PDB file of C-alpha atoms in Angstrom:
ATOM      1  CA  MET A   1      96.602  87.934 109.161  1.00 60.00           C
ATOM      2  CA  ASN A   2      94.327  90.848 110.002  1.00 55.00           C
ATOM      3  CA  LEU A   3      94.989  93.879 107.806  1.00 62.00           C
ATOM      4  CA  ASP A   4      92.879  96.564 109.471  1.00 56.00           C
ATOM      5  CA  ALA A   5      90.650  98.574 107.130  1.00 50.00           C
ATOM      6  CA  GLN A   6      91.396 102.247 106.618  1.00 49.00           C
ATOM      7  CA  ALA A   7      88.747 104.948 106.319  1.00 44.00           C
ATOM      8  CA  SER A   8      86.978 104.869 102.962  1.00 45.00           C
ATOM      9  CA  ASP A   9      87.396 107.795 100.583  1.00 49.00           C
ATOM     10  CA  ASP A  10      84.514 110.161 101.345  1.00 48.00           C
ATOM     11  CA  PRO A  11      84.429 113.765 100.186  1.00 48.00           C
ATOM     12  CA  ALA A  12      81.987 114.704 102.950  1.00 47.00           C
ATOM     13  CA  ALA A  13      83.879 115.981 105.985  1.00 46.00           C
ATOM     14  CA  HIS A  14      80.660 116.544 107.965  1.00 51.00           C
ATOM     15  CA  PRO A  15      77.375 114.615 108.243  1.00 54.00           C
ATOM     16  CA  LEU A  16      75.083 115.300 105.298  1.00 55.00           C
ATOM     17  CA  ARG A  17      71.484 116.394 105.520  1.00 70.00           C
ATOM     18  CA  SER A  18      69.090 113.474 105.194  1.00 80.00           C
ATOM     19  CA  ASP A  19      68.106 114.356 101.617  1.00 81.00           C
ATOM     20  CA  ALA A  20      71.720 114.880 100.617  1.00 80.00           C
ATOM     21  CA  GLU A  21      72.669 111.552 102.202  1.00 87.00           C
ATOM     22  CA  ARG A  22      69.876 109.800 100.317  1.00 89.00           C
ATOM     23  CA  ASN A  23      71.105 111.312  97.047  1.00 90.00           C
ATOM     24  CA  ARG A  24      74.649 110.227  97.799  1.00 92.00           C
ATOM     25  CA  ALA A  25      73.523 106.676  98.568  1.00 93.00           C
ATOM     26  CA  ARG A  26      71.491 106.551  95.329  1.00 94.00           C
ATOM     27  CA  ILE A  27      74.463 107.781  93.321  1.00 96.00           C
ATOM     28  CA  VAL A  28      76.835 105.211  94.834  1.00 96.00           C
ATOM     29  CA  ALA A  29      74.315 102.396  94.302  1.00 96.00           C
ATOM     30  CA  ALA A  30      73.722 103.456  90.693  1.00 96.00           C
ATOM     31  CA  ALA A  31      77.451 103.719  90.002  1.00 96.00           C
ATOM     32  CA  ARG A  32      78.045 100.302  91.539  1.00 96.00           C
ATOM     33  CA  THR A  33      75.427  98.792  89.229  1.00 95.00           C
ATOM     34  CA  LEU A  34      76.754 100.501  86.097  1.00 94.00           C
ATOM     35  CA  PHE A  35      80.431  99.909  86.847  1.00 94.00           C
ATOM     36  CA  ARG A  36      79.788  96.241  87.609  1.00 93.00           C
ATOM     37  CA  ARG A  37      77.960  95.831  84.318  1.00 90.00           C
ATOM     38  CA  GLU A  38      79.927  98.147  82.014  1.00 88.00           C
ATOM     39  CA  GLY A  39      83.247  98.776  83.709  1.00 87.00           C
ATOM     40  CA  LEU A  40      84.651 102.204  84.373  1.00 84.00           C
ATOM     41  CA  HIS A  41      83.796 103.355  80.859  1.00 84.00           C
ATOM     42  CA  ALA A  42      80.310 104.225  82.156  1.00 87.00           C
ATOM     43  CA  SER A  43      79.968 108.005  82.115  1.00 90.00           C
ATOM     44  CA  MET A  44      79.060 110.275  84.994  1.00 92.00           C
ATOM     45  CA  ALA A  45      75.966 111.329  83.013  1.00 93.00           C
ATOM     46  CA  SER A  46      74.805 107.711  82.813  1.00 94.00           C
ATOM     47  CA  VAL A  47      75.337 107.345  86.567  1.00 95.00           C
ATOM     48  CA  ALA A  48      73.194 110.428  87.198  1.00 95.00           C
ATOM     49  CA  ARG A  49      70.432 109.024  84.995  1.00 95.00           C
ATOM     50  CA  GLU A  50      70.592 105.636  86.728  1.00 95.00           C
ATOM     51  CA  ALA A  51      70.406 107.333  90.123  1.00 95.00           C
ATOM     52  CA  GLY A  52      67.553 109.603  89.077  1.00 94.00           C
ATOM     53  CA  VAL A  53      69.400 112.784  90.017  1.00 92.00           C
ATOM     54  CA  GLY A  54      70.612 115.776  88.051  1.00 93.00           C
ATOM     55  CA  ILE A  55      74.197 115.931  86.863  1.00 93.00           C
ATOM     56  CA  ALA A  56      74.770 118.984  89.093  1.00 93.00           C
ATOM     57  CA  THR A  57      73.666 116.978  92.142  1.00 93.00           C
ATOM     58  CA  LEU A  58      76.090 114.197  91.236  1.00 94.00           C
ATOM     59  CA  PHE A  59      79.022 116.612  90.918  1.00 93.00           C
ATOM     60  CA  ARG A  60      78.169 118.290  94.217  1.00 91.00           C
ATOM     61  CA  ARG A  61      78.551 114.941  95.935  1.00 92.00           C
ATOM     62  CA  PHE A  62      81.438 113.670  93.763  1.00 94.00           C
ATOM     63  CA  PRO A  63      83.355 116.453  92.001  1.00 92.00           C
ATOM     64  CA  THR A  64      85.531 113.927  90.142  1.00 89.00           C
ATOM     65  CA  LYS A  65      85.035 110.426  88.799  1.00 89.00           C
ATOM     66  CA  GLU A  66      87.973 109.226  90.897  1.00 88.00           C
ATOM     67  CA  GLU A  67      86.083 110.192  94.068  1.00 92.00           C
ATOM     68  CA  LEU A  68      83.050 108.247  92.887  1.00 94.00           C
ATOM     69  CA  VAL A  69      85.169 105.218  91.990  1.00 92.00           C
ATOM     70  CA  ALA A  70      86.812 105.352  95.420  1.00 93.00           C
ATOM     71  CA  ALA A  71      83.436 105.441  97.194  1.00 95.00           C
ATOM     72  CA  VAL A  72      82.034 102.581  95.109  1.00 96.00           C
ATOM     73  CA  PHE A  73      85.010 100.240  95.422  1.00 95.00           C
ATOM     74  CA  ALA A  74      86.277 100.922  98.939  1.00 94.00           C
ATOM     75  CA  ASP A  75      84.641  97.723 100.221  1.00 94.00           C
ATOM     76  CA  ARG A  76      85.954  95.696  97.280  1.00 95.00           C
ATOM     77  CA  MET A  77      89.487  96.905  97.935  1.00 94.00           C
ATOM     78  CA  ASP A  78      89.057  96.013 101.603  1.00 95.00           C
ATOM     79  CA  ALA A  79      88.032  92.486 100.536  1.00 96.00           C
ATOM     80  CA  TYR A  80      91.064  92.315  98.240  1.00 95.00           C
ATOM     81  CA  VAL A  81      93.396  93.235 101.109  1.00 95.00           C
ATOM     82  CA  GLU A  82      91.673  90.729 103.367  1.00 96.00           C
ATOM     83  CA  ALA A  83      92.221  88.005 100.751  1.00 96.00           C
ATOM     84  CA  VAL A  84      95.969  88.647 100.955  1.00 95.00           C
ATOM     85  CA  GLY A  85      95.766  88.340 104.734  1.00 95.00           C
ATOM     86  CA  VAL A  86      93.985  84.989 104.440  1.00 96.00           C
ATOM     87  CA  ALA A  87      96.702  83.815 102.048  1.00 96.00           C
ATOM     88  CA  LEU A  88      99.455  84.817 104.477  1.00 95.00           C
ATOM     89  CA  ASP A  89      97.740  82.789 107.199  1.00 96.00           C
ATOM     90  CA  ASP A  90      97.849  79.650 105.046  1.00 96.00           C
ATOM     91  CA  PRO A  91     100.590  77.285 106.330  1.00 96.00           C
ATOM     92  CA  ASP A  92     101.264  76.221 102.719  1.00 97.00           C
ATOM     93  CA  PRO A  93     102.839  79.250 100.984  1.00 96.00           C
ATOM     94  CA  TRP A  94     102.099  78.025  97.456  1.00 96.00           C
ATOM     95  CA  HIS A  95      98.509  77.158  98.295  1.00 96.00           C
ATOM     96  CA  GLY A  96      98.117  80.585  99.863  1.00 97.00           C
ATOM     97  CA  LEU A  97      99.508  82.412  96.827  1.00 97.00           C
ATOM     98  CA  ALA A  98      97.549  80.386  94.286  1.00 96.00           C
ATOM     99  CA  GLY A  99      94.377  80.752  96.332  1.00 96.00           C
ATOM    100  CA  PHE A 100      94.827  84.504  96.540  1.00 97.00           C
ATOM    101  CA  ILE A 101      95.343  84.847  92.779  1.00 97.00           C
ATOM    102  CA  GLU A 102      92.257  82.735  92.085  1.00 97.00           C
ATOM    103  CA  THR A 103      90.173  84.730  94.577  1.00 97.00           C
ATOM    104  CA  ALA A 104      91.321  88.092  93.214  1.00 96.00           C
ATOM    105  CA  CYS A 105      90.646  87.050  89.625  1.00 97.00           C
ATOM    106  CA  ALA A 106      87.204  85.749  90.595  1.00 97.00           C
ATOM    107  CA  MET A 107      86.487  89.185  92.083  1.00 96.00           C
ATOM    108  CA  GLN A 108      87.456  90.706  88.740  1.00 95.00           C
ATOM    109  CA  ALA A 109      85.243  88.288  86.830  1.00 94.00           C
ATOM    110  CA  ALA A 110      82.266  89.142  89.048  1.00 94.00           C
ATOM    111  CA  ASP A 111      82.587  92.909  88.567  1.00 94.00           C
ATOM    112  CA  TYR A 112      83.800  94.584  85.370  1.00 91.00           C
ATOM    113  CA  GLY A 113      84.404  97.786  87.295  1.00 91.00           C
ATOM    114  CA  PHE A 114      86.663  96.115  89.833  1.00 93.00           C
ATOM    115  CA  ALA A 115      88.436  94.337  86.985  1.00 90.00           C
ATOM    116  CA  ASP A 116      89.323  97.825  85.756  1.00 86.00           C
ATOM    117  CA  VAL A 117      90.190  99.155  89.218  1.00 88.00           C
ATOM    118  CA  LEU A 118      92.902  96.522  89.697  1.00 87.00           C
ATOM    119  CA  THR A 119      94.576  97.596  86.442  1.00 86.00           C
ATOM    120  CA  MET A 120      94.481 101.342  87.135  1.00 84.00           C
ATOM    121  CA  THR A 121      95.702 103.796  89.744  1.00 83.00           C
ATOM    122  CA  PHE A 122      93.818 106.752  91.242  1.00 83.00           C
ATOM    123  CA  PRO A 123      96.301 109.235  92.709  1.00 81.00           C
ATOM    124  CA  THR A 124      93.692 111.530  94.303  1.00 83.00           C
ATOM    125  CA  ALA A 125      91.848 108.628  95.983  1.00 86.00           C
ATOM    126  CA  LYS A 126      94.233 108.452  98.911  1.00 90.00           C
ATOM    127  CA  ALA A 127      92.461 105.849 101.051  1.00 91.00           C
ATOM    128  CA  LEU A 128      91.905 103.532  98.079  1.00 89.00           C
ATOM    129  CA  GLU A 129      95.570 103.769  97.096  1.00 84.00           C
ATOM    130  CA  GLU A 130      96.698 103.221 100.683  1.00 92.00           C
ATOM    131  CA  ARG A 131      94.744  99.976 100.743  1.00 92.00           C
ATOM    132  CA  ARG A 132      96.292  98.966  97.418  1.00 86.00           C
ATOM    133  CA  ASP A 133      99.748  99.680  98.882  1.00 88.00           C
ATOM    134  CA  GLN A 134      98.886  97.532 101.907  1.00 92.00           C
ATOM    135  CA  ALA A 135      97.929  94.691  99.614  1.00 93.00           C
ATOM    136  CA  TYR A 136     101.137  95.104  97.613  1.00 89.00           C
ATOM    137  CA  GLU A 137     103.327  94.892 100.707  1.00 93.00           C
ATOM    138  CA  ALA A 138     101.527  91.744 101.850  1.00 94.00           C
ATOM    139  CA  VAL A 139     101.830  90.201  98.371  1.00 94.00           C
ATOM    140  CA  VAL A 140     105.601  90.801  98.456  1.00 93.00           C
ATOM    141  CA  GLN A 141     105.709  88.744 101.662  1.00 96.00           C
ATOM    142  CA  LEU A 142     103.525  86.066 100.114  1.00 96.00           C
ATOM    143  CA  ILE A 143     105.775  85.794  97.072  1.00 95.00           C
ATOM    144  CA  GLY A 144     108.893  85.574  99.245  1.00 96.00           C
ATOM    145  CA  ARG A 145     107.420  82.728 101.298  1.00 97.00           C
ATOM    146  CA  ALA A 146     106.383  80.760  98.214  1.00 96.00           C
ATOM    147  CA  LYS A 147     109.880  81.125  96.752  1.00 95.00           C
ATOM    148  CA  ALA A 148     111.505  80.081 100.025  1.00 96.00           C
ATOM    149  CA  ALA A 149     109.343  76.944  99.986  1.00 95.00           C
ATOM    150  CA  GLY A 150     110.639  76.105  96.511  1.00 95.00           C
ATOM    151  CA  ARG A 151     107.196  76.235  94.915  1.00 94.00           C
ATOM    152  CA  LEU A 152     107.368  79.533  93.024  1.00 94.00           C
ATOM    153  CA  ARG A 153     109.812  80.263  90.223  1.00 90.00           C
ATOM    154  CA  GLU A 154     112.618  82.547  91.322  1.00 88.00           C
ATOM    155  CA  ASP A 155     112.077  85.120  88.571  1.00 87.00           C
ATOM    156  CA  PHE A 156     108.467  85.831  89.502  1.00 90.00           C
ATOM    157  CA  THR A 157     108.027  89.428  90.669  1.00 88.00           C
ATOM    158  CA  PRO A 158     105.164  91.406  92.242  1.00 89.00           C
ATOM    159  CA  GLU A 159     104.784  93.182  88.900  1.00 87.00           C
ATOM    160  CA  ASP A 160     103.771  89.860  87.410  1.00 89.00           C
ATOM    161  CA  LEU A 161     100.655  89.976  89.568  1.00 90.00           C
ATOM    162  CA  VAL A 162      99.693  93.262  87.904  1.00 87.00           C
ATOM    163  CA  LEU A 163     100.033  91.491  84.557  1.00 89.00           C
ATOM    164  CA  VAL A 164      97.777  88.719  85.853  1.00 93.00           C
ATOM    165  CA  HIS A 165      95.104  91.307  86.653  1.00 91.00           C
ATOM    166  CA  MET A 166      95.517  92.952  83.251  1.00 88.00           C
ATOM    167  CA  VAL A 167      95.202  89.635  81.456  1.00 94.00           C
ATOM    168  CA  THR A 168      92.170  88.623  83.505  1.00 95.00           C
ATOM    169  CA  ALA A 169      90.454  91.960  82.884  1.00 91.00           C
ATOM    170  CA  GLY A 170      91.081  91.585  79.163  1.00 92.00           C
ATOM    171  CA  VAL A 171      89.701  88.048  79.038  1.00 94.00           C
ATOM    172  CA  VAL A 172      86.641  88.946  81.145  1.00 93.00           C
ATOM    173  CA  ASN A 173      85.840  91.938  78.952  1.00 88.00           C
ATOM    174  CA  ALA A 174      86.464  90.034  75.709  1.00 89.00           C
ATOM    175  CA  THR A 175      84.475  86.880  76.494  1.00 91.00           C
ATOM    176  CA  GLY A 176      81.645  88.331  78.604  1.00 86.00           C
ATOM    177  CA  ASP A 177      78.507  86.173  78.740  1.00 87.00           C
ATOM    178  CA  ALA A 178      79.583  84.152  75.702  1.00 91.00           C
ATOM    179  CA  ALA A 179      82.240  82.239  77.660  1.00 92.00           C
ATOM    180  CA  PRO A 180      81.975  83.428  81.275  1.00 92.00           C
ATOM    181  CA  ASP A 181      84.367  80.817  82.706  1.00 94.00           C
ATOM    182  CA  ALA A 182      87.178  81.282  80.173  1.00 95.00           C
ATOM    183  CA  TRP A 183      89.168  83.326  82.711  1.00 96.00           C
ATOM    184  CA  LYS A 184      89.494  80.222  84.940  1.00 96.00           C
ATOM    185  CA  ARG A 185      91.440  78.382  82.268  1.00 96.00           C
ATOM    186  CA  VAL A 186      93.685  81.379  81.652  1.00 96.00           C
ATOM    187  CA  VAL A 187      94.407  81.773  85.368  1.00 96.00           C
ATOM    188  CA  ALA A 188      95.166  78.040  85.663  1.00 95.00           C
ATOM    189  CA  LEU A 189      97.569  78.304  82.722  1.00 93.00           C
ATOM    190  CA  MET A 190      99.332  81.220  84.373  1.00 95.00           C
ATOM    191  CA  LEU A 191      99.524  79.512  87.769  1.00 95.00           C
ATOM    192  CA  GLN A 192     101.033  76.396  86.229  1.00 91.00           C
ATOM    193  CA  SER A 193     103.642  78.525  84.499  1.00 92.00           C
ATOM    194  CA  PHE A 194     104.501  80.160  87.842  1.00 93.00           C
ATOM    195  CA  GLU A 195     104.796  76.929  89.812  1.00 91.00           C
ATOM    196  CA  ALA A 196     108.053  75.077  90.249  1.00 88.00           C
ATOM    197  CA  PRO A 197     108.238  72.243  89.382  1.00 76.00           C
ATOM    198  CA  ALA A 198     104.797  70.597  89.221  1.00 57.00           C
ATOM    199  CA  ARG A 199     101.941  71.158  86.788  1.00 64.00           C
ATOM    200  CA  GLY A 200      98.260  70.561  87.541  1.00 62.00           C
ATOM    201  CA  PRO A 201      95.114  69.918  85.513  1.00 69.00           C
ATOM    202  CA  LEU A 202      93.357  72.730  83.680  1.00 65.00           C
ATOM    203  CA  PRO A 203      89.638  73.585  83.877  1.00 79.00           C
ATOM    204  CA  ASP A 204      87.525  72.637  80.885  1.00 81.00           C
ATOM    205  CA  SER A 205      88.114  74.642  77.735  1.00 78.00           C
ATOM    206  CA  PRO A 206      85.299  76.927  76.527  1.00 78.00           C
ATOM    207  CA  GLU A 207      83.225  75.563  73.652  1.00 85.00           C
ATOM    208  CA  PRO A 208      84.465  76.687  70.201  1.00 82.00           C
ATOM    209  CA  ARG A 209      81.092  78.276  69.425  1.00 84.00           C
ATOM    210  CA  ALA A 210      81.206  80.329  72.605  1.00 84.00           C
ATOM    211  CA  LEU A 211      84.652  81.648  71.762  1.00 66.00           C
ATOM    212  CA  TYR A 212      83.560  82.357  68.203  1.00 64.00           C
ATOM    213  CA  ASN A 213      80.614  84.388  69.497  1.00 77.00           C
ATOM    214  CA  ALA A 214      82.927  86.321  71.817  1.00 74.00           C
ATOM    215  CA  MET A 215      85.332  87.083  68.959  1.00 59.00           C
ATOM    216  CA  LEU A 216      82.430  88.116  66.726  1.00 62.00           C
ATOM    217  CA  ARG A 217      81.073  90.469  69.329  1.00 65.00           C
ATOM    218  CA  ALA A 218      84.502  92.070  69.807  1.00 44.00           C
ATOM    219  CA  SER A 219      84.963  92.617  66.071  1.00 47.00           C
ATOM    220  CA  GLN A 220      81.462  94.144  65.786  1.00 51.00           C
ATOM    221  CA  GLU A 221      82.149  96.512  68.654  1.00 49.00           C
ATOM    222  CA  ARG A 222      85.426  97.640  67.131  1.00 42.00           C
ATOM    223  CA  SER A 223      83.878  98.261  63.732  1.00 36.00           C
ATOM    224  CA  ALA A 224      80.824 100.103  65.066  1.00 45.00           C
ATOM    225  CA  SER A 225      80.700 103.878  64.778  1.00 33.00           C
ATOM    226  CA  PRO A 226      81.671 105.513  68.064  1.00 37.00           C
ATOM    227  CA  GLU A 227      79.037 107.414  70.018  1.00 37.00           C
ATOM    228  CA  PRO A 228      79.337 111.190  70.102  1.00 35.00           C
ATOM    229  CA  ALA A 229      81.372 112.401  73.041  1.00 40.00           C
ATOM    230  CA  LYS A 230      79.285 113.218  76.095  1.00 40.00           C
ATOM    231  CA  LYS A 231      80.025 116.122  78.366  1.00 40.00           C
ATOM    232  CA  ASP A 232      79.568 115.215  81.985  1.00 39.00           C
TER     233      ASP A 232
END
């Protein structure tokens, strides 16, 4: 199924001067790097520093953080929508649904920022939200087909997919490099709870030491003194 891409969110209504375009490209590249590594908690000031531009230059190009997020993740949201289309093309409805969930969660695991994007909404980022709505409508079809085939439990709803993304984002952020594949086991557990009636094998469990290190890191972060608030 081909779900045609919409225009990406772009605050520039007219072509930018070459220097302005270079600055915009540097800002987007810097934000992509920071968001992938730190999630959407990365500040606008840190993006400006990473890009090597002044904070005023950043805000001229992207007056709000939502506009920057939309520019950075437009291609990722396009890939997310395309993954739903691939799933709808699968002749096996359950295989299509399970494959889509695994693909979407792998996208979250590969990019902390996108893990956050799939658990948030950005009302002023119209194109980004339109693509999310497209994906939602396709997922509703996917769920209906899997239920009609008798492979998906009848009480599963599209809202459950949002919970899947929230859980995956939480696991990815909590385990980090200490247990980078832990999310696979969690997703497998969830998929087996969704399936009717069969159950499949789970991926290997993370090593106890790896999970201990992840828990230790989380407790240290929570007990650390917060940084002073930064004005962007």
